[in-house]
PDB file of C-alpha atoms in Angstrom:
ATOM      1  CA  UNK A   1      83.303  73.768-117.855  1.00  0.00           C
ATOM      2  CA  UNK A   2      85.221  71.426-120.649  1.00  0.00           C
ATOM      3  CA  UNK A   3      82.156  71.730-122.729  1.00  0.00           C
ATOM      4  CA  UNK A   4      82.020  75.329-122.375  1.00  0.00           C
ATOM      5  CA  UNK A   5      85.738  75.736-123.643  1.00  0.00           C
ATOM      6  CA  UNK A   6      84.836  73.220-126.486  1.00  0.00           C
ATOM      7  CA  UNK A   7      82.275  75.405-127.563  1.00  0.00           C
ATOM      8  CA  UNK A   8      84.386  78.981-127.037  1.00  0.00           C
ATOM      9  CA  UNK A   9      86.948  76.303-129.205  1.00  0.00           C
ATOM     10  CA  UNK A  10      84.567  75.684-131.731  1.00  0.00           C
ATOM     11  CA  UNK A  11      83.399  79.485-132.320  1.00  0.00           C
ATOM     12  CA  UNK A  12      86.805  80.667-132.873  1.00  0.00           C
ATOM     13  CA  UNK A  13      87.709  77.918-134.927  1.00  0.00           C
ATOM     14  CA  UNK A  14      84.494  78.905-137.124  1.00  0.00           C
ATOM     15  CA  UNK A  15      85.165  82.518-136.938  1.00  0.00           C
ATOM     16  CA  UNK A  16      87.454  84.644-139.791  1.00  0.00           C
ATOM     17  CA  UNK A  17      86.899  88.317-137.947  1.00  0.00           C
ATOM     18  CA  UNK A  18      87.236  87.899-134.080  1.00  0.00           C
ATOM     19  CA  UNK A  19      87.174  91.343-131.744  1.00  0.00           C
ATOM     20  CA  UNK A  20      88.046  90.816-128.338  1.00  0.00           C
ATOM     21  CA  UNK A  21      86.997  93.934-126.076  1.00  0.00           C
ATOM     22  CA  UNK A  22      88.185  93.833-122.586  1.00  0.00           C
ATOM     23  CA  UNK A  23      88.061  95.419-118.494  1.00  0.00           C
ATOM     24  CA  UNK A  24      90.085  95.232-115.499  1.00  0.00           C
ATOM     25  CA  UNK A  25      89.589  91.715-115.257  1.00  0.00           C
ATOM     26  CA  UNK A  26      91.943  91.118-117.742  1.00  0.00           C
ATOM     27  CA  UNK A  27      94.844  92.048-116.145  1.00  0.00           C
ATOM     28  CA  UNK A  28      94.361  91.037-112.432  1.00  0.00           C
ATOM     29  CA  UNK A  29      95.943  87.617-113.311  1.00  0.00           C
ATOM     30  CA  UNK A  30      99.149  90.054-114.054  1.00  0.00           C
ATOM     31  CA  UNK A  31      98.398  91.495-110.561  1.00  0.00           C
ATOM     32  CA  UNK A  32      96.950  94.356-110.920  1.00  0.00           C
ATOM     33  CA  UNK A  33      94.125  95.160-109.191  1.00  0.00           C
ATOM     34  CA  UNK A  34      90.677  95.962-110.898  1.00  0.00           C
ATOM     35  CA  UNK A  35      88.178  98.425-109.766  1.00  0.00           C
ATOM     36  CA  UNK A  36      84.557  97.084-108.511  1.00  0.00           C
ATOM     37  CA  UNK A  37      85.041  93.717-107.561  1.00  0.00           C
ATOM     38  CA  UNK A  38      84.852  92.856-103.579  1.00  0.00           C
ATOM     39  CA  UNK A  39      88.790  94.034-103.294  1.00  0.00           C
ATOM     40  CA  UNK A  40      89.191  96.370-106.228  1.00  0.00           C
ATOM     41  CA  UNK A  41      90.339  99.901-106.196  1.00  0.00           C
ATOM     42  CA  UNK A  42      86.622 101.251-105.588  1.00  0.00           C
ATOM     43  CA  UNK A  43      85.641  99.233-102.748  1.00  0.00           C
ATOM     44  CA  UNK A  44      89.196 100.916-100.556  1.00  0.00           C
ATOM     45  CA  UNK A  45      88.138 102.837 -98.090  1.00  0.00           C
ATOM     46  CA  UNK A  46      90.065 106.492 -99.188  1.00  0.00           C
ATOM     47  CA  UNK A  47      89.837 109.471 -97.695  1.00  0.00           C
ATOM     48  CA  UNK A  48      88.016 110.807-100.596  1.00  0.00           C
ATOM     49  CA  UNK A  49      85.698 108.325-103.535  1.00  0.00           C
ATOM     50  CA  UNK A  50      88.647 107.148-106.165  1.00  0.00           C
ATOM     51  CA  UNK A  51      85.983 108.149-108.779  1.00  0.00           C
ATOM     52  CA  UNK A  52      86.522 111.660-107.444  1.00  0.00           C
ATOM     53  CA  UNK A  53      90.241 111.245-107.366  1.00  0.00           C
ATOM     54  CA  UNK A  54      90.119 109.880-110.944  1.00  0.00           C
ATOM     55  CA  UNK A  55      88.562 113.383-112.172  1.00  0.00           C
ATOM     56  CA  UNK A  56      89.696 115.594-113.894  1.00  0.00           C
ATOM     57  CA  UNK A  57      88.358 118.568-111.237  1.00  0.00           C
ATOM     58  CA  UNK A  58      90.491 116.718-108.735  1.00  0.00           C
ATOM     59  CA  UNK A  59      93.530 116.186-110.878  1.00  0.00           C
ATOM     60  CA  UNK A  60      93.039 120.105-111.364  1.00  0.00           C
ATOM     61  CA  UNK A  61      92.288 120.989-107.914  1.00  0.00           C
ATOM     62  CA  UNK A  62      94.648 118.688-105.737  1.00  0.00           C
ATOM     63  CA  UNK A  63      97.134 117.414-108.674  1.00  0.00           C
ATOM     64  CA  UNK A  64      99.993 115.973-105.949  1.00  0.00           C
ATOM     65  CA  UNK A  65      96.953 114.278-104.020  1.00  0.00           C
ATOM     66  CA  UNK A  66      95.892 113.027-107.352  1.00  0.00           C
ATOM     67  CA  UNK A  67      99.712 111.601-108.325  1.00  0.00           C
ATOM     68  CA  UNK A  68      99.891 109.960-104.648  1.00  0.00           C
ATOM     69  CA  UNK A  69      96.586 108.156-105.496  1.00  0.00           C
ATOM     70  CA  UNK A  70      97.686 107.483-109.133  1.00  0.00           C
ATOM     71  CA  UNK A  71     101.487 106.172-108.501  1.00  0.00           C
ATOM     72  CA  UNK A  72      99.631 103.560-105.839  1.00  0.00           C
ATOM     73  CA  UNK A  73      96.541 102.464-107.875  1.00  0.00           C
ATOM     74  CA  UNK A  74      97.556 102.558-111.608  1.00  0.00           C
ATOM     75  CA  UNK A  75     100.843 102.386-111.689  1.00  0.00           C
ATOM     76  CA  UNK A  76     102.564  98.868-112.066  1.00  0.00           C
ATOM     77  CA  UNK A  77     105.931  99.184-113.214  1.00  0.00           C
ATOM     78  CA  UNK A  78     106.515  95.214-112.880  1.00  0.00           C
ATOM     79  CA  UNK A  79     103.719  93.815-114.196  1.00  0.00           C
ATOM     80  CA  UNK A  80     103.809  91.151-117.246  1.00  0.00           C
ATOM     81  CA  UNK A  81     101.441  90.436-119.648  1.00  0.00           C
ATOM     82  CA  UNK A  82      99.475  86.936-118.409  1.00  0.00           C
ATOM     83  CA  UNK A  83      97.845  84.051-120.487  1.00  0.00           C
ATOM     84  CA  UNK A  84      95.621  85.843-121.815  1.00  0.00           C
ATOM     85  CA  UNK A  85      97.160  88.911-122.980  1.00  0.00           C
ATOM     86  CA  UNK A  86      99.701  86.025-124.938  1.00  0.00           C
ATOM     87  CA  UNK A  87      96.641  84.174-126.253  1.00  0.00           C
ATOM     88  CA  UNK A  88      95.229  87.297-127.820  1.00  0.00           C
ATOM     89  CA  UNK A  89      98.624  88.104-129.461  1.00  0.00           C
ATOM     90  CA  UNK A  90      98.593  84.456-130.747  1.00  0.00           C
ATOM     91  CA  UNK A  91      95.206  84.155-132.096  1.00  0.00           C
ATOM     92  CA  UNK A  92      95.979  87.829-133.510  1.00  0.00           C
ATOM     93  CA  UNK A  93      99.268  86.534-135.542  1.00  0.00           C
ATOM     94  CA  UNK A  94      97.265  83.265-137.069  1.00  0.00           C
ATOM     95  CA  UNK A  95      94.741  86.250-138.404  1.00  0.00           C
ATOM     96  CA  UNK A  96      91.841  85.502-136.604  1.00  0.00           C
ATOM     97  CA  UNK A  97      91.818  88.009-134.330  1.00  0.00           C
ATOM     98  CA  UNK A  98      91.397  91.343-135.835  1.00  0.00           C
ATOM     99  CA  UNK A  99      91.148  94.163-132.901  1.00  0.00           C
ATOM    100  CA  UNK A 100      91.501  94.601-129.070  1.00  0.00           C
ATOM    101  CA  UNK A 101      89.772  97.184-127.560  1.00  0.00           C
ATOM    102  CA  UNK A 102      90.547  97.902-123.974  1.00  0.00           C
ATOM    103  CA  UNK A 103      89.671 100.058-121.033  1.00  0.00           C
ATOM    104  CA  UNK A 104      93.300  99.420-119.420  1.00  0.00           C
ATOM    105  CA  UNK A 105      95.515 101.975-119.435  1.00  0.00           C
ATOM    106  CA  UNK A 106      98.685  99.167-118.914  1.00  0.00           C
ATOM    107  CA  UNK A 107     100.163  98.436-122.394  1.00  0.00           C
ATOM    108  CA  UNK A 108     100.229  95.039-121.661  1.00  0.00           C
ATOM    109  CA  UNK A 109      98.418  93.817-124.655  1.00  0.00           C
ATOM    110  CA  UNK A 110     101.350  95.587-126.830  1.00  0.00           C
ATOM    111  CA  UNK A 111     103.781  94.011-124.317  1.00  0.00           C
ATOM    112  CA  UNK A 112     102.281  90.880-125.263  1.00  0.00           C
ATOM    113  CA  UNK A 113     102.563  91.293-129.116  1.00  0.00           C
ATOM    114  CA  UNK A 114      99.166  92.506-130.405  1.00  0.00           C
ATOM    115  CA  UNK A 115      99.677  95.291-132.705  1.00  0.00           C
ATOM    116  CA  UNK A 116      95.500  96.187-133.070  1.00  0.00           C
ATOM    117  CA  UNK A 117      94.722  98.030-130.121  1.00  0.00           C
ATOM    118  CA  UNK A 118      92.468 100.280-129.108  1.00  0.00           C
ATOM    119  CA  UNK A 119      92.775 101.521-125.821  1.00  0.00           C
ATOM    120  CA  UNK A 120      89.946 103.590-124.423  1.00  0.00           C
ATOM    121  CA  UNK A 121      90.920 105.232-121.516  1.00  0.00           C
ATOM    122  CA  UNK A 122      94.226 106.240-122.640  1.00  0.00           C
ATOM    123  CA  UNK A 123      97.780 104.658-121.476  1.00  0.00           C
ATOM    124  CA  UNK A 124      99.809 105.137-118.478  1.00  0.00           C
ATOM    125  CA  UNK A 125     102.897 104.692-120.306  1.00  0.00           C
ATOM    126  CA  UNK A 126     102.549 108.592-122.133  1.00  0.00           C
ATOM    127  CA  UNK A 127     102.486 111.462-120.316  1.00  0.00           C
ATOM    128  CA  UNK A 128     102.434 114.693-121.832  1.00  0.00           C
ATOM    129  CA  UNK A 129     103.328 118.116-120.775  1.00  0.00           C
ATOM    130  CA  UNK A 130     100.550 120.797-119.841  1.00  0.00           C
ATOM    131  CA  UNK A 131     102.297 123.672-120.989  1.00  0.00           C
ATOM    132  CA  UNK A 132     104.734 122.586-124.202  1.00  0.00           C
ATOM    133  CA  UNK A 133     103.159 119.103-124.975  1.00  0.00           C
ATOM    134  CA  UNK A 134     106.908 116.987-124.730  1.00  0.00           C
ATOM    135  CA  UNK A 135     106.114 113.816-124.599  1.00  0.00           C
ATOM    136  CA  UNK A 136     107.561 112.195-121.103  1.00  0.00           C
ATOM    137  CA  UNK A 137     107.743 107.733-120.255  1.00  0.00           C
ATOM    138  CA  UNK A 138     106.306 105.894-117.808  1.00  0.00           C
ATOM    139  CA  UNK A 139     108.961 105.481-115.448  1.00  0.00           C
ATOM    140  CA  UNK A 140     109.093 110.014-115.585  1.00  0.00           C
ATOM    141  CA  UNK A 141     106.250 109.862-113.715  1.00  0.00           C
ATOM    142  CA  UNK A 142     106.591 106.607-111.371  1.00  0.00           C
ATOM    143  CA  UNK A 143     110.276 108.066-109.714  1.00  0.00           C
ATOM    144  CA  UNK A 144     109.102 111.759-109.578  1.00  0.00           C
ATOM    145  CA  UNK A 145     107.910 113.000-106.509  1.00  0.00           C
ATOM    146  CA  UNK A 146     105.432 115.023-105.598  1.00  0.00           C
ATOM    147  CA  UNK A 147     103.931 116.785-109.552  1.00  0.00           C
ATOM    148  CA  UNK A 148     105.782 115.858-112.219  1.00  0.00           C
ATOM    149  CA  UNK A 149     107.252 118.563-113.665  1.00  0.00           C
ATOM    150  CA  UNK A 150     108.134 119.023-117.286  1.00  0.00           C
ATOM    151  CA  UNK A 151     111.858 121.044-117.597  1.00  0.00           C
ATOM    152  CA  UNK A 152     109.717 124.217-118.965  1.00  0.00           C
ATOM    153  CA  UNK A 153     108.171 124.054-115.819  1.00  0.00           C
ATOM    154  CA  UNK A 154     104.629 122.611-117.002  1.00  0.00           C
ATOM    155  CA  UNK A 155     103.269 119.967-114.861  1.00  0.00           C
ATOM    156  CA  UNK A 156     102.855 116.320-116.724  1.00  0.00           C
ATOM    157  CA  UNK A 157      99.499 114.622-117.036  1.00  0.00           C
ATOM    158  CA  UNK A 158      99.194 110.932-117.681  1.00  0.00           C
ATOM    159  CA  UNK A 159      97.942 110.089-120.944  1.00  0.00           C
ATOM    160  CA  UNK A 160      94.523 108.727-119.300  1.00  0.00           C
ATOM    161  CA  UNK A 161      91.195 109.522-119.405  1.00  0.00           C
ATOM    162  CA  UNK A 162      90.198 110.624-116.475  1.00  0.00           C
ATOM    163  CA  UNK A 163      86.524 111.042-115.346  1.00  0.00           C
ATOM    164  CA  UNK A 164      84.806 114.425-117.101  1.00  0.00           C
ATOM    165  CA  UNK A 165      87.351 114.075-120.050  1.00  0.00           C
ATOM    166  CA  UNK A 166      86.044 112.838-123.579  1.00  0.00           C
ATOM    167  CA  UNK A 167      87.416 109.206-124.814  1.00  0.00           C
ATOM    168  CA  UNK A 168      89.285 110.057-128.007  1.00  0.00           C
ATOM    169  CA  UNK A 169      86.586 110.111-131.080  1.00  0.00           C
ATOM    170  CA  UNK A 170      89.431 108.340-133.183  1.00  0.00           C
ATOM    171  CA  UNK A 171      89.623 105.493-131.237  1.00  0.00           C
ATOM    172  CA  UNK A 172      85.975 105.282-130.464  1.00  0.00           C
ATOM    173  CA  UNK A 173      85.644 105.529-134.075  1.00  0.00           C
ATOM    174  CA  UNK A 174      87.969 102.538-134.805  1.00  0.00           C
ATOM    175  CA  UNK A 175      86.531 100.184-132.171  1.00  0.00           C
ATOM    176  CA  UNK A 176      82.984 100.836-133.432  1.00  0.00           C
ATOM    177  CA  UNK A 177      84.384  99.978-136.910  1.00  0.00           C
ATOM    178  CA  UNK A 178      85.911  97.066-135.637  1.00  0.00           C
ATOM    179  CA  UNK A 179      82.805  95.812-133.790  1.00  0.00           C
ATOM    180  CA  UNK A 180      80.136  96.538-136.790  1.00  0.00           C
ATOM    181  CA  UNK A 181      82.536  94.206-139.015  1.00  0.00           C
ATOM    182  CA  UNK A 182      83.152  91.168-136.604  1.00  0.00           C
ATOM    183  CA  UNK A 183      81.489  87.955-136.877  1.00  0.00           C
ATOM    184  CA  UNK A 184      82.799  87.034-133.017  1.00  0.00           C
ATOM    185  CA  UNK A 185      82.659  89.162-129.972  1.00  0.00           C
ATOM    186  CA  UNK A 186      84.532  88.305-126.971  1.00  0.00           C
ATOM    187  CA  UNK A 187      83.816  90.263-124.464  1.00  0.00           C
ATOM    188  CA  UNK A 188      86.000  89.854-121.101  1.00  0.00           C
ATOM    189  CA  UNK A 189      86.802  91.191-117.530  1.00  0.00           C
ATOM    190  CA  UNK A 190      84.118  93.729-117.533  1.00  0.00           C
ATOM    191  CA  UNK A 191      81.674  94.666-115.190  1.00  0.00           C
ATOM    192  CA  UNK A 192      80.060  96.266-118.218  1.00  0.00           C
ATOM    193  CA  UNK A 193      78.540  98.983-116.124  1.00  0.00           C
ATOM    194  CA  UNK A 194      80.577 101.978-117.842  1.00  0.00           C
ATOM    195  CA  UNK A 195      79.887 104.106-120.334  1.00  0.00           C
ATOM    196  CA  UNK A 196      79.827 104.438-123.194  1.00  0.00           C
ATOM    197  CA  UNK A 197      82.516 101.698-123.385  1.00  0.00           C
ATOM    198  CA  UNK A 198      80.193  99.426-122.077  1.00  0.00           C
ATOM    199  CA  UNK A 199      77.451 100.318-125.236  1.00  0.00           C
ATOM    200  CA  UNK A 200      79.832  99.244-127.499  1.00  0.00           C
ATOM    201  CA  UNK A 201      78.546  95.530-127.785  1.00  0.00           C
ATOM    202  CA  UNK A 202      75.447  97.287-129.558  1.00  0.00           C
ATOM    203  CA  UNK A 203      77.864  97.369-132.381  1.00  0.00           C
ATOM    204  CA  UNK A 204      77.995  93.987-133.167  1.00  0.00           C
ATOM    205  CA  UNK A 205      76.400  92.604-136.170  1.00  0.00           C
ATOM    206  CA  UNK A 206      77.487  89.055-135.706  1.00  0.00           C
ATOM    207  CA  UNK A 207      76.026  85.691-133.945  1.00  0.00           C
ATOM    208  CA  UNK A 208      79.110  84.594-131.804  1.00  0.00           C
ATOM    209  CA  UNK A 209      78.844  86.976-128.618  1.00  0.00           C
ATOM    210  CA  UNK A 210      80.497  85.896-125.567  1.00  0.00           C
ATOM    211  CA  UNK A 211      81.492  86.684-122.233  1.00  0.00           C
ATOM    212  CA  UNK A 212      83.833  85.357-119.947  1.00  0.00           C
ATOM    213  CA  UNK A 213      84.265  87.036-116.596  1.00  0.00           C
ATOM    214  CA  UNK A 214      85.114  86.152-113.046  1.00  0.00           C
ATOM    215  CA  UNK A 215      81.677  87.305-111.784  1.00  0.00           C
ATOM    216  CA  UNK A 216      77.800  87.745-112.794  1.00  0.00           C
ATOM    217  CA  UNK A 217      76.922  90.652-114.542  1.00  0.00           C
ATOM    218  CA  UNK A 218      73.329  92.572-115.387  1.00  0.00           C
ATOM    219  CA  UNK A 219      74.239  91.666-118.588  1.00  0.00           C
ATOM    220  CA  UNK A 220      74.768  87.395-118.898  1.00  0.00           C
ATOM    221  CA  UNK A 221      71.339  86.716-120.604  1.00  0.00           C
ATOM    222  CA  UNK A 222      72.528  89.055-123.820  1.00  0.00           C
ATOM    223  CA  UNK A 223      75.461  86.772-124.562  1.00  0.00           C
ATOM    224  CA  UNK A 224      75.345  83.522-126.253  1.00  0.00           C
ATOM    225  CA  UNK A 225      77.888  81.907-124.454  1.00  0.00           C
ATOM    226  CA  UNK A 226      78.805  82.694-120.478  1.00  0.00           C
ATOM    227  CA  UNK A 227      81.878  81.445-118.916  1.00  0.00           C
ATOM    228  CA  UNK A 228      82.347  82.615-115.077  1.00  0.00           C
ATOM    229  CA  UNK A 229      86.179  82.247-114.714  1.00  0.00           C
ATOM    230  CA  UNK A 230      89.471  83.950-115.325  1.00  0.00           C
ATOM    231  CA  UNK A 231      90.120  85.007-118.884  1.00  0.00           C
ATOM    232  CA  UNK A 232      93.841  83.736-118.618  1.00  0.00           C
ATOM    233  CA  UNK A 233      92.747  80.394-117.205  1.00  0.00           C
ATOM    234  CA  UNK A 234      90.116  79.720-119.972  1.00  0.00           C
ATOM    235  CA  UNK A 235      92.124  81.215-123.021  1.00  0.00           C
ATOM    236  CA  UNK A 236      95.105  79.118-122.364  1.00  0.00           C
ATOM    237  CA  UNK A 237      93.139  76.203-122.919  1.00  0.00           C
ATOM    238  CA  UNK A 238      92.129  77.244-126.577  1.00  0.00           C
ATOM    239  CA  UNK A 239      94.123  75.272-129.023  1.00  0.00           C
ATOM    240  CA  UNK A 240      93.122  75.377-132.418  1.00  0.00           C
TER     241      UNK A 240
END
């Protein structure tokens, strides 16, 4: 393992235009639980599929069953931001790292410090109203009970892509952008299994492209380098 982190070392030390795109995995060291991995949110056994709780049909059709699933699952209202998020923010500051793109919806990258994100599925911490588009926080939606309900009487969705709903073309835009222009890819935490996010890394023009993830994925033999840990444990030990 110590020659694989002198290597991931020596890339980023050689690199000028770093993007670091990342899943679930990223955040389970910040306890939060990610969604296929033997214990993750997919493998519970509900009463009905989280992928069809996570719809937007269902969030349409059952919206309180939807916010009891939601407030359990996705919401973490302690959670801090873990080596990695910090190491990200760090490597952002000394300008090497350019862009995080993210399919977490938990702000803790900002929490961290990084100011470049991209977040693809949206962010827990916004909610918006249905019916008059006010803007509402986190913790709005956490201590309500039952729907959240906006004072003109619209109900509040979160600010999170659920299945069936378009990623924002913006932000698919700017991660694209920030792919086709880096010279390293990290990619990290992913089971890299959904799309489109997980097309993304056809983006990338450079030669550095690595993953580091817990597990195996479908995917190991495309990457140059292949680290099977946790992203917090093997960032902290970058020092450049």
């Amino acid at each position: 393992m110590n020659d694989k982190i002198n290597q991931l070392t020596d890339m980023i030390y050689e690199s000028e235009n770093i993007v670091f795109f990342g899943g679930a995995g990223v955040s389970t060291e910040s306890g939060i639980k990610d969604f296929r991995s033997a214990d993750g949110i997919y493998m519970m056994n509900y009463r009905v599929p989280p992928e069809t709780v996570l719809s937007r049909t269902f969030f349409n059709e059952h919206t309180a069953e939807f916010y009891d699933f939601y407030r359990k699952y996705l919401c973490y209202p302690d959670s801090e931001p873990n080596a990695a998020h910090y190491k990200l923010a760090e490597l952002e500051k000394s300008g090497k790292l350019k862009a995080v793109i993210t399919q977490n919806v938990d702000g803790l990258h900002q929490k961290a410090g990084s100011k470049c994100v991209y977040e693809l599925h949206g962010s827990a911490l916004r909610n918006y109203c249905m019916k008059c588009g006010k803007f509402h926080g986190f913790d709005f939606v956490y201590n309500s009970e039952g729907i959240p309900k906006c004072e003109c009487g619209g109900t509040v969705k979160p600010d999170v892509v659920l299945y069936e709903e378009p990623l924002n073309e913006d932000i698919i835009s700017g991660a694209v952008d920030a792919i086709e222009r880096a010279d390293m890819l990290i990619v990290a935490g992913t089971s890299l299994t959904v799309y489109p996010a997980a097309g993304f890394i056809r983006y990338f023009r450079g030669s550095k492209l690595v993953l580091i993830n817990k597990d195996a994925t479908e995917m190991d033999s495309k990457f140059g380098l292949v680290i099977h840990d946790k992203i917090g444990k093997v960032l902290s030990q970058i020092n450049l």
